[in-house]
Amino acid sequence: MKEKILNCLEQNPVIATVKGGNFKSALNSPAKVLFMMSSNILTLKDRIKEAHENGKFVFVHVDLADGLGKDKYGLKFLQDAGVDGILSTKTPLIKNAKEMGILAVQRFFVYDSQGACNVDEVITSTHPDIIEIMPGVIDKITKRFSAYNIPLIAGGFVETKNEVTSALKNGAFAVSTTKEELWYI
């Protein structure tokens, strides 16, 4: 599954980050991967099914999913619902997901050099399948962490075509954005 998603992102590297009411827009966009940033346990199964019917891969941000346990039981629910992967900032969730065979994207917020050092330590202990560095408009950070040879997603504050291009040029494998107009580039 990981290889399939990475191949898909290689062809279309912009990820539709779904918040609030833009799920239908994401389904209608050329983006093949959806990051569900706001979801709830009552609608998740239906959304995952609908996305799959539209040829999309779905990753659920576990930390932000309402009504979902932030533990192995929550991950099992998502696995049974057919999710293609999860996103989380929480190291234990990433480790649990990997143990369960769920594709895991670990998100990092890098604000300063100490934060960057902390990311180094966490990556070597969790071995996530994919990492997302935020904000994704900092080329220096993108270059640094692309050296891990783990597919890197640049996310956060990506608002222009130039920022998408720059992130990709500086080592990002893909870019996640809520800017709907960028889903079409």
mmCIF file with all atom_site columns, N, CA, C and O in Angstrom, residues 6-45:
data_model
loop_
_atom_site.group_PDB
_atom_site.id
_atom_site.type_symbol
_atom_site.label_atom_id
_atom_site.label_alt_id
_atom_site.label_comp_id
_atom_site.label_asym_id
_atom_site.label_entity_id
_atom_site.label_seq_id
_atom_site.pdbx_PDB_ins_code
_atom_site.Cartn_x
_atom_site.Cartn_y
_atom_site.Cartn_z
_atom_site.occupancy
_atom_site.B_iso_or_equiv
_atom_site.pdbx_formal_charge
_atom_site.auth_seq_id
_atom_site.auth_comp_id
_atom_site.auth_asym_id
_atom_site.auth_atom_id
_atom_site.pdbx_PDB_model_num
ATOM 1   N N  . LEU A 1 6  ? 2.870   6.197  -2.551  1.00 0.00 ? 6  LEU A N  1
ATOM 2   C CA . LEU A 1 6  ? 4.034   6.989  -2.947  1.00 0.00 ? 6  LEU A CA 1
ATOM 3   C C  . LEU A 1 6  ? 4.084   7.174  -4.461  1.00 0.00 ? 6  LEU A C  1
ATOM 4   O O  . LEU A 1 6  ? 4.405   8.262  -4.944  1.00 0.00 ? 6  LEU A O  1
ATOM 5   N N  . ASN A 1 7  ? 3.751   6.140  -5.208  1.00 0.00 ? 7  ASN A N  1
ATOM 6   C CA . ASN A 1 7  ? 3.700   6.266  -6.674  1.00 0.00 ? 7  ASN A CA 1
ATOM 7   C C  . ASN A 1 7  ? 2.635   7.276  -7.085  1.00 0.00 ? 7  ASN A C  1
ATOM 8   O O  . ASN A 1 7  ? 2.851   8.081  -7.992  1.00 0.00 ? 7  ASN A O  1
ATOM 9   N N  . CYS A 1 8  ? 1.513   7.227  -6.411  1.00 0.00 ? 8  CYS A N  1
ATOM 10  C CA . CYS A 1 8  ? 0.430   8.172  -6.688  1.00 0.00 ? 8  CYS A CA 1
ATOM 11  C C  . CYS A 1 8  ? 0.889   9.604  -6.400  1.00 0.00 ? 8  CYS A C  1
ATOM 12  O O  . CYS A 1 8  ? 0.640   10.515 -7.195  1.00 0.00 ? 8  CYS A O  1
ATOM 13  N N  . LEU A 1 9  ? 1.568   9.798  -5.278  1.00 0.00 ? 9  LEU A N  1
ATOM 14  C CA . LEU A 1 9  ? 2.053   11.131 -4.920  1.00 0.00 ? 9  LEU A CA 1
ATOM 15  C C  . LEU A 1 9  ? 3.162   11.608 -5.855  1.00 0.00 ? 9  LEU A C  1
ATOM 16  O O  . LEU A 1 9  ? 3.312   12.806 -6.069  1.00 0.00 ? 9  LEU A O  1
ATOM 17  N N  . GLU A 1 10 ? 3.895   10.677 -6.404  1.00 0.00 ? 10 GLU A N  1
ATOM 18  C CA . GLU A 1 10 ? 4.926   11.061 -7.360  1.00 0.00 ? 10 GLU A CA 1
ATOM 19  C C  . GLU A 1 10 ? 4.281   11.663 -8.613  1.00 0.00 ? 10 GLU A C  1
ATOM 20  O O  . GLU A 1 10 ? 4.799   12.611 -9.190  1.00 0.00 ? 10 GLU A O  1
ATOM 21  N N  . GLN A 1 11 ? 3.135   11.117 -8.999  1.00 0.00 ? 11 GLN A N  1
ATOM 22  C CA . GLN A 1 11 ? 2.409   11.614 -10.167 1.00 0.00 ? 11 GLN A CA 1
ATOM 23  C C  . GLN A 1 11 ? 1.642   12.895 -9.865  1.00 0.00 ? 11 GLN A C  1
ATOM 24  O O  . GLN A 1 11 ? 1.507   13.760 -10.729 1.00 0.00 ? 11 GLN A O  1
ATOM 25  N N  . ASN A 1 12 ? 1.102   13.001 -8.656  1.00 0.00 ? 12 ASN A N  1
ATOM 26  C CA . ASN A 1 12 ? 0.293   14.152 -8.264  1.00 0.00 ? 12 ASN A CA 1
ATOM 27  C C  . ASN A 1 12 ? 0.671   14.512 -6.823  1.00 0.00 ? 12 ASN A C  1
ATOM 28  O O  . ASN A 1 12 ? 0.044   14.023 -5.878  1.00 0.00 ? 12 ASN A O  1
ATOM 29  N N  . PRO A 1 13 ? 1.685   15.367 -6.620  1.00 0.00 ? 13 PRO A N  1
ATOM 30  C CA . PRO A 1 13 ? 2.250   15.571 -5.289  1.00 0.00 ? 13 PRO A CA 1
ATOM 31  C C  . PRO A 1 13 ? 1.504   16.528 -4.359  1.00 0.00 ? 13 PRO A C  1
ATOM 32  O O  . PRO A 1 13 ? 1.978   16.796 -3.265  1.00 0.00 ? 13 PRO A O  1
ATOM 33  N N  . VAL A 1 14 ? 0.341   17.023 -4.762  1.00 0.00 ? 14 VAL A N  1
ATOM 34  C CA . VAL A 1 14 ? -0.402  17.916 -3.867  1.00 0.00 ? 14 VAL A CA 1
ATOM 35  C C  . VAL A 1 14 ? -1.495  17.115 -3.161  1.00 0.00 ? 14 VAL A C  1
ATOM 36  O O  . VAL A 1 14 ? -2.313  16.455 -3.799  1.00 0.00 ? 14 VAL A O  1
ATOM 37  N N  . ILE A 1 15 ? -1.474  17.180 -1.835  1.00 0.00 ? 15 ILE A N  1
ATOM 38  C CA . ILE A 1 15 ? -2.435  16.477 -0.993  1.00 0.00 ? 15 ILE A CA 1
ATOM 39  C C  . ILE A 1 15 ? -3.535  17.452 -0.600  1.00 0.00 ? 15 ILE A C  1
ATOM 40  O O  . ILE A 1 15 ? -3.253  18.572 -0.165  1.00 0.00 ? 15 ILE A O  1
ATOM 41  N N  . ALA A 1 16 ? -4.783  17.022 -0.726  1.00 0.00 ? 16 ALA A N  1
ATOM 42  C CA . ALA A 1 16 ? -5.913  17.859 -0.304  1.00 0.00 ? 16 ALA A CA 1
ATOM 43  C C  . ALA A 1 16 ? -6.091  17.695 1.198   1.00 0.00 ? 16 ALA A C  1
ATOM 44  O O  . ALA A 1 16 ? -6.413  16.615 1.684   1.00 0.00 ? 16 ALA A O  1
ATOM 45  N N  . THR A 1 17 ? -5.856  18.773 1.920   1.00 0.00 ? 17 THR A N  1
ATOM 46  C CA . THR A 1 17 ? -6.051  18.773 3.366   1.00 0.00 ? 17 THR A CA 1
ATOM 47  C C  . THR A 1 17 ? -7.483  19.203 3.628   1.00 0.00 ? 17 THR A C  1
ATOM 48  O O  . THR A 1 17 ? -7.864  20.336 3.334   1.00 0.00 ? 17 THR A O  1
ATOM 49  N N  . VAL A 1 18 ? -8.273  18.286 4.166   1.00 0.00 ? 18 VAL A N  1
ATOM 50  C CA . VAL A 1 18 ? -9.712  18.497 4.319   1.00 0.00 ? 18 VAL A CA 1
ATOM 51  C C  . VAL A 1 18 ? -10.021 18.964 5.729   1.00 0.00 ? 18 VAL A C  1
ATOM 52  O O  . VAL A 1 18 ? -9.726  18.283 6.702   1.00 0.00 ? 18 VAL A O  1
ATOM 53  N N  . LYS A 1 19 ? -10.611 20.159 5.789   1.00 0.00 ? 19 LYS A N  1
ATOM 54  C CA . LYS A 1 19 ? -11.065 20.750 7.057   1.00 0.00 ? 19 LYS A CA 1
ATOM 55  C C  . LYS A 1 19 ? -12.483 21.232 6.855   1.00 0.00 ? 19 LYS A C  1
ATOM 56  O O  . LYS A 1 19 ? -12.808 21.757 5.784   1.00 0.00 ? 19 LYS A O  1
ATOM 57  N N  . GLY A 1 20 ? -13.296 21.091 7.857   1.00 0.00 ? 20 GLY A N  1
ATOM 58  C CA . GLY A 1 20 ? -14.643 21.642 7.775   1.00 0.00 ? 20 GLY A CA 1
ATOM 59  C C  . GLY A 1 20 ? -15.429 21.105 6.602   1.00 0.00 ? 20 GLY A C  1
ATOM 60  O O  . GLY A 1 20 ? -15.530 19.911 6.402   1.00 0.00 ? 20 GLY A O  1
ATOM 61  N N  . GLY A 1 21 ? -15.943 22.003 5.782   1.00 0.00 ? 21 GLY A N  1
ATOM 62  C CA . GLY A 1 21 ? -16.869 21.620 4.732   1.00 0.00 ? 21 GLY A CA 1
ATOM 63  C C  . GLY A 1 21 ? -16.272 21.429 3.360   1.00 0.00 ? 21 GLY A C  1
ATOM 64  O O  . GLY A 1 21 ? -17.018 21.462 2.381   1.00 0.00 ? 21 GLY A O  1
ATOM 65  N N  . ASN A 1 22 ? -14.980 21.224 3.220   1.00 0.00 ? 22 ASN A N  1
ATOM 66  C CA . ASN A 1 22 ? -14.430 21.112 1.870   1.00 0.00 ? 22 ASN A CA 1
ATOM 67  C C  . ASN A 1 22 ? -14.183 19.668 1.417   1.00 0.00 ? 22 ASN A C  1
ATOM 68  O O  . ASN A 1 22 ? -13.433 19.429 0.482   1.00 0.00 ? 22 ASN A O  1
ATOM 69  N N  . PHE A 1 23 ? -14.854 18.704 2.026   1.00 0.00 ? 23 PHE A N  1
ATOM 70  C CA . PHE A 1 23 ? -14.697 17.300 1.644   1.00 0.00 ? 23 PHE A CA 1
ATOM 71  C C  . PHE A 1 23 ? -15.123 17.068 0.197   1.00 0.00 ? 23 PHE A C  1
ATOM 72  O O  . PHE A 1 23 ? -14.408 16.434 -0.577  1.00 0.00 ? 23 PHE A O  1
ATOM 73  N N  . LYS A 1 24 ? -16.269 17.582 -0.198  1.00 0.00 ? 24 LYS A N  1
ATOM 74  C CA . LYS A 1 24 ? -16.768 17.391 -1.568  1.00 0.00 ? 24 LYS A CA 1
ATOM 75  C C  . LYS A 1 24 ? -15.819 18.041 -2.581  1.00 0.00 ? 24 LYS A C  1
ATOM 76  O O  . LYS A 1 24 ? -15.579 17.484 -3.648  1.00 0.00 ? 24 LYS A O  1
ATOM 77  N N  . SER A 1 25 ? -15.291 19.199 -2.245  1.00 0.00 ? 25 SER A N  1
ATOM 78  C CA . SER A 1 25 ? -14.328 19.853 -3.139  1.00 0.00 ? 25 SER A CA 1
ATOM 79  C C  . SER A 1 25 ? -13.089 18.978 -3.316  1.00 0.00 ? 25 SER A C  1
ATOM 80  O O  . SER A 1 25 ? -12.552 18.869 -4.417  1.00 0.00 ? 25 SER A O  1
ATOM 81  N N  . ALA A 1 26 ? -12.648 18.364 -2.235  1.00 0.00 ? 26 ALA A N  1
ATOM 82  C CA . ALA A 1 26 ? -11.484 17.483 -2.307  1.00 0.00 ? 26 ALA A CA 1
ATOM 83  C C  . ALA A 1 26 ? -11.780 16.263 -3.180  1.00 0.00 ? 26 ALA A C  1
ATOM 84  O O  . ALA A 1 26 ? -10.938 15.838 -3.965  1.00 0.00 ? 26 ALA A O  1
ATOM 85  N N  . LEU A 1 27 ? -12.989 15.716 -3.048  1.00 0.00 ? 27 LEU A N  1
ATOM 86  C CA . LEU A 1 27 ? -13.366 14.569 -3.880  1.00 0.00 ? 27 LEU A CA 1
ATOM 87  C C  . LEU A 1 27 ? -13.364 14.919 -5.358  1.00 0.00 ? 27 LEU A C  1
ATOM 88  O O  . LEU A 1 27 ? -13.008 14.095 -6.198  1.00 0.00 ? 27 LEU A O  1
ATOM 89  N N  . ASN A 1 28 ? -13.756 16.143 -5.673  1.00 0.00 ? 28 ASN A N  1
ATOM 90  C CA . ASN A 1 28 ? -13.846 16.580 -7.063  1.00 0.00 ? 28 ASN A CA 1
ATOM 91  C C  . ASN A 1 28 ? -12.522 17.108 -7.615  1.00 0.00 ? 28 ASN A C  1
ATOM 92  O O  . ASN A 1 28 ? -12.426 17.394 -8.802  1.00 0.00 ? 28 ASN A O  1
ATOM 93  N N  . SER A 1 29 ? -11.522 17.233 -6.774  1.00 0.00 ? 29 SER A N  1
ATOM 94  C CA . SER A 1 29 ? -10.221 17.760 -7.194  1.00 0.00 ? 29 SER A CA 1
ATOM 95  C C  . SER A 1 29 ? -9.374  16.645 -7.793  1.00 0.00 ? 29 SER A C  1
ATOM 96  O O  . SER A 1 29 ? -9.656  15.468 -7.599  1.00 0.00 ? 29 SER A O  1
ATOM 97  N N  . PRO A 1 30 ? -8.309  17.019 -8.498  1.00 0.00 ? 30 PRO A N  1
ATOM 98  C CA . PRO A 1 30 ? -7.404  15.986 -9.020  1.00 0.00 ? 30 PRO A CA 1
ATOM 99  C C  . PRO A 1 30 ? -6.489  15.376 -7.950  1.00 0.00 ? 30 PRO A C  1
ATOM 100 O O  . PRO A 1 30 ? -5.800  14.392 -8.223  1.00 0.00 ? 30 PRO A O  1
ATOM 101 N N  . ALA A 1 31 ? -6.490  15.932 -6.745  1.00 0.00 ? 31 ALA A N  1
ATOM 102 C CA . ALA A 1 31 ? -5.667  15.368 -5.667  1.00 0.00 ? 31 ALA A CA 1
ATOM 103 C C  . ALA A 1 31 ? -6.107  13.930 -5.407  1.00 0.00 ? 31 ALA A C  1
ATOM 104 O O  . ALA A 1 31 ? -7.298  13.640 -5.320  1.00 0.00 ? 31 ALA A O  1
ATOM 105 N N  . LYS A 1 32 ? -5.146  13.039 -5.280  1.00 0.00 ? 32 LYS A N  1
ATOM 106 C CA . LYS A 1 32 ? -5.448  11.620 -5.063  1.00 0.00 ? 32 LYS A CA 1
ATOM 107 C C  . LYS A 1 32 ? -5.334  11.208 -3.594  1.00 0.00 ? 32 LYS A C  1
ATOM 108 O O  . LYS A 1 32 ? -5.788  10.135 -3.221  1.00 0.00 ? 32 LYS A O  1
ATOM 109 N N  . VAL A 1 33 ? -4.715  12.054 -2.787  1.00 0.00 ? 33 VAL A N  1
ATOM 110 C CA . VAL A 1 33 ? -4.548  11.753 -1.367  1.00 0.00 ? 33 VAL A CA 1
ATOM 111 C C  . VAL A 1 33 ? -5.238  12.842 -0.562  1.00 0.00 ? 33 VAL A C  1
ATOM 112 O O  . VAL A 1 33 ? -5.050  14.034 -0.820  1.00 0.00 ? 33 VAL A O  1
ATOM 113 N N  . LEU A 1 34 ? -6.049  12.421 0.405   1.00 0.00 ? 34 LEU A N  1
ATOM 114 C CA . LEU A 1 34 ? -6.759  13.345 1.283   1.00 0.00 ? 34 LEU A CA 1
ATOM 115 C C  . LEU A 1 34 ? -6.241  13.188 2.705   1.00 0.00 ? 34 LEU A C  1
ATOM 116 O O  . LEU A 1 34 ? -6.112  12.072 3.200   1.00 0.00 ? 34 LEU A O  1
ATOM 117 N N  . PHE A 1 35 ? -5.958  14.313 3.343   1.00 0.00 ? 35 PHE A N  1
ATOM 118 C CA . PHE A 1 35 ? -5.641  14.342 4.770   1.00 0.00 ? 35 PHE A CA 1
ATOM 119 C C  . PHE A 1 35 ? -6.876  14.878 5.479   1.00 0.00 ? 35 PHE A C  1
ATOM 120 O O  . PHE A 1 35 ? -7.226  16.041 5.320   1.00 0.00 ? 35 PHE A O  1
ATOM 121 N N  . MET A 1 36 ? -7.542  14.016 6.232   1.00 0.00 ? 36 MET A N  1
ATOM 122 C CA . MET A 1 36 ? -8.749  14.400 6.960   1.00 0.00 ? 36 MET A CA 1
ATOM 123 C C  . MET A 1 36 ? -8.339  15.023 8.301   1.00 0.00 ? 36 MET A C  1
ATOM 124 O O  . MET A 1 36 ? -7.972  14.321 9.231   1.00 0.00 ? 36 MET A O  1
ATOM 125 N N  . MET A 1 37 ? -8.411  16.353 8.346   1.00 0.00 ? 37 MET A N  1
ATOM 126 C CA . MET A 1 37 ? -7.979  17.076 9.541   1.00 0.00 ? 37 MET A CA 1
ATOM 127 C C  . MET A 1 37 ? -9.105  17.260 10.551  1.00 0.00 ? 37 MET A C  1
ATOM 128 O O  . MET A 1 37 ? -8.848  17.447 11.727  1.00 0.00 ? 37 MET A O  1
ATOM 129 N N  . SER A 1 38 ? -10.325 17.262 10.084  1.00 0.00 ? 38 SER A N  1
ATOM 130 C CA . SER A 1 38 ? -11.462 17.335 11.000  1.00 0.00 ? 38 SER A CA 1
ATOM 131 C C  . SER A 1 38 ? -12.420 16.232 10.601  1.00 0.00 ? 38 SER A C  1
ATOM 132 O O  . SER A 1 38 ? -12.919 16.205 9.483   1.00 0.00 ? 38 SER A O  1
ATOM 133 N N  . SER A 1 39 ? -12.604 15.300 11.500  1.00 0.00 ? 39 SER A N  1
ATOM 134 C CA . SER A 1 39 ? -13.491 14.182 11.235  1.00 0.00 ? 39 SER A CA 1
ATOM 135 C C  . SER A 1 39 ? -14.100 13.742 12.559  1.00 0.00 ? 39 SER A C  1
ATOM 136 O O  . SER A 1 39 ? -13.678 14.186 13.622  1.00 0.00 ? 39 SER A O  1
ATOM 137 N N  . ASN A 1 40 ? -15.094 12.883 12.454  1.00 0.00 ? 40 ASN A N  1
ATOM 138 C CA . ASN A 1 40 ? -15.676 12.349 13.684  1.00 0.00 ? 40 ASN A CA 1
ATOM 139 C C  . ASN A 1 40 ? -16.083 10.904 13.469  1.00 0.00 ? 40 ASN A C  1
ATOM 140 O O  . ASN A 1 40 ? -16.258 10.452 12.335  1.00 0.00 ? 40 ASN A O  1
ATOM 141 N N  . ILE A 1 41 ? -16.224 10.213 14.548  1.00 0.00 ? 41 ILE A N  1
ATOM 142 C CA . ILE A 1 41 ? -16.470 8.784  14.520  1.00 0.00 ? 41 ILE A CA 1
ATOM 143 C C  . ILE A 1 41 ? -17.790 8.434  13.835  1.00 0.00 ? 41 ILE A C  1
ATOM 144 O O  . ILE A 1 41 ? -17.949 7.341  13.307  1.00 0.00 ? 41 ILE A O  1
ATOM 145 N N  . LEU A 1 42 ? -18.740 9.373  13.779  1.00 0.00 ? 42 LEU A N  1
ATOM 146 C CA . LEU A 1 42 ? -20.037 9.093  13.179  1.00 0.00 ? 42 LEU A CA 1
ATOM 147 C C  . LEU A 1 42 ? -19.998 9.108  11.648  1.00 0.00 ? 42 LEU A C  1
ATOM 148 O O  . LEU A 1 42 ? -20.802 8.433  11.006  1.00 0.00 ? 42 LEU A O  1
ATOM 149 N N  . THR A 1 43 ? -19.098 9.863  11.074  1.00 0.00 ? 43 THR A N  1
ATOM 150 C CA . THR A 1 43 ? -19.077 9.999  9.613   1.00 0.00 ? 43 THR A CA 1
ATOM 151 C C  . THR A 1 43 ? -17.834 9.394  8.948   1.00 0.00 ? 43 THR A C  1
ATOM 152 O O  . THR A 1 43 ? -17.788 9.311  7.724   1.00 0.00 ? 43 THR A O  1
ATOM 153 N N  . LEU A 1 44 ? -16.869 8.986  9.735   1.00 0.00 ? 44 LEU A N  1
ATOM 154 C CA . LEU A 1 44 ? -15.594 8.524  9.161   1.00 0.00 ? 44 LEU A CA 1
ATOM 155 C C  . LEU A 1 44 ? -15.742 7.374  8.177   1.00 0.00 ? 44 LEU A C  1
ATOM 156 O O  . LEU A 1 44 ? -15.188 7.428  7.077   1.00 0.00 ? 44 LEU A O  1
ATOM 157 N N  . LYS A 1 45 ? -16.464 6.335  8.551   1.00 0.00 ? 45 LYS A N  1
ATOM 158 C CA . LYS A 1 45 ? -16.586 5.170  7.657   1.00 0.00 ? 45 LYS A CA 1
ATOM 159 C C  . LYS A 1 45 ? -17.187 5.569  6.322   1.00 0.00 ? 45 LYS A C  1
ATOM 160 O O  . LYS A 1 45 ? -16.697 5.150  5.266   1.00 0.00 ? 45 LYS A O  1
#
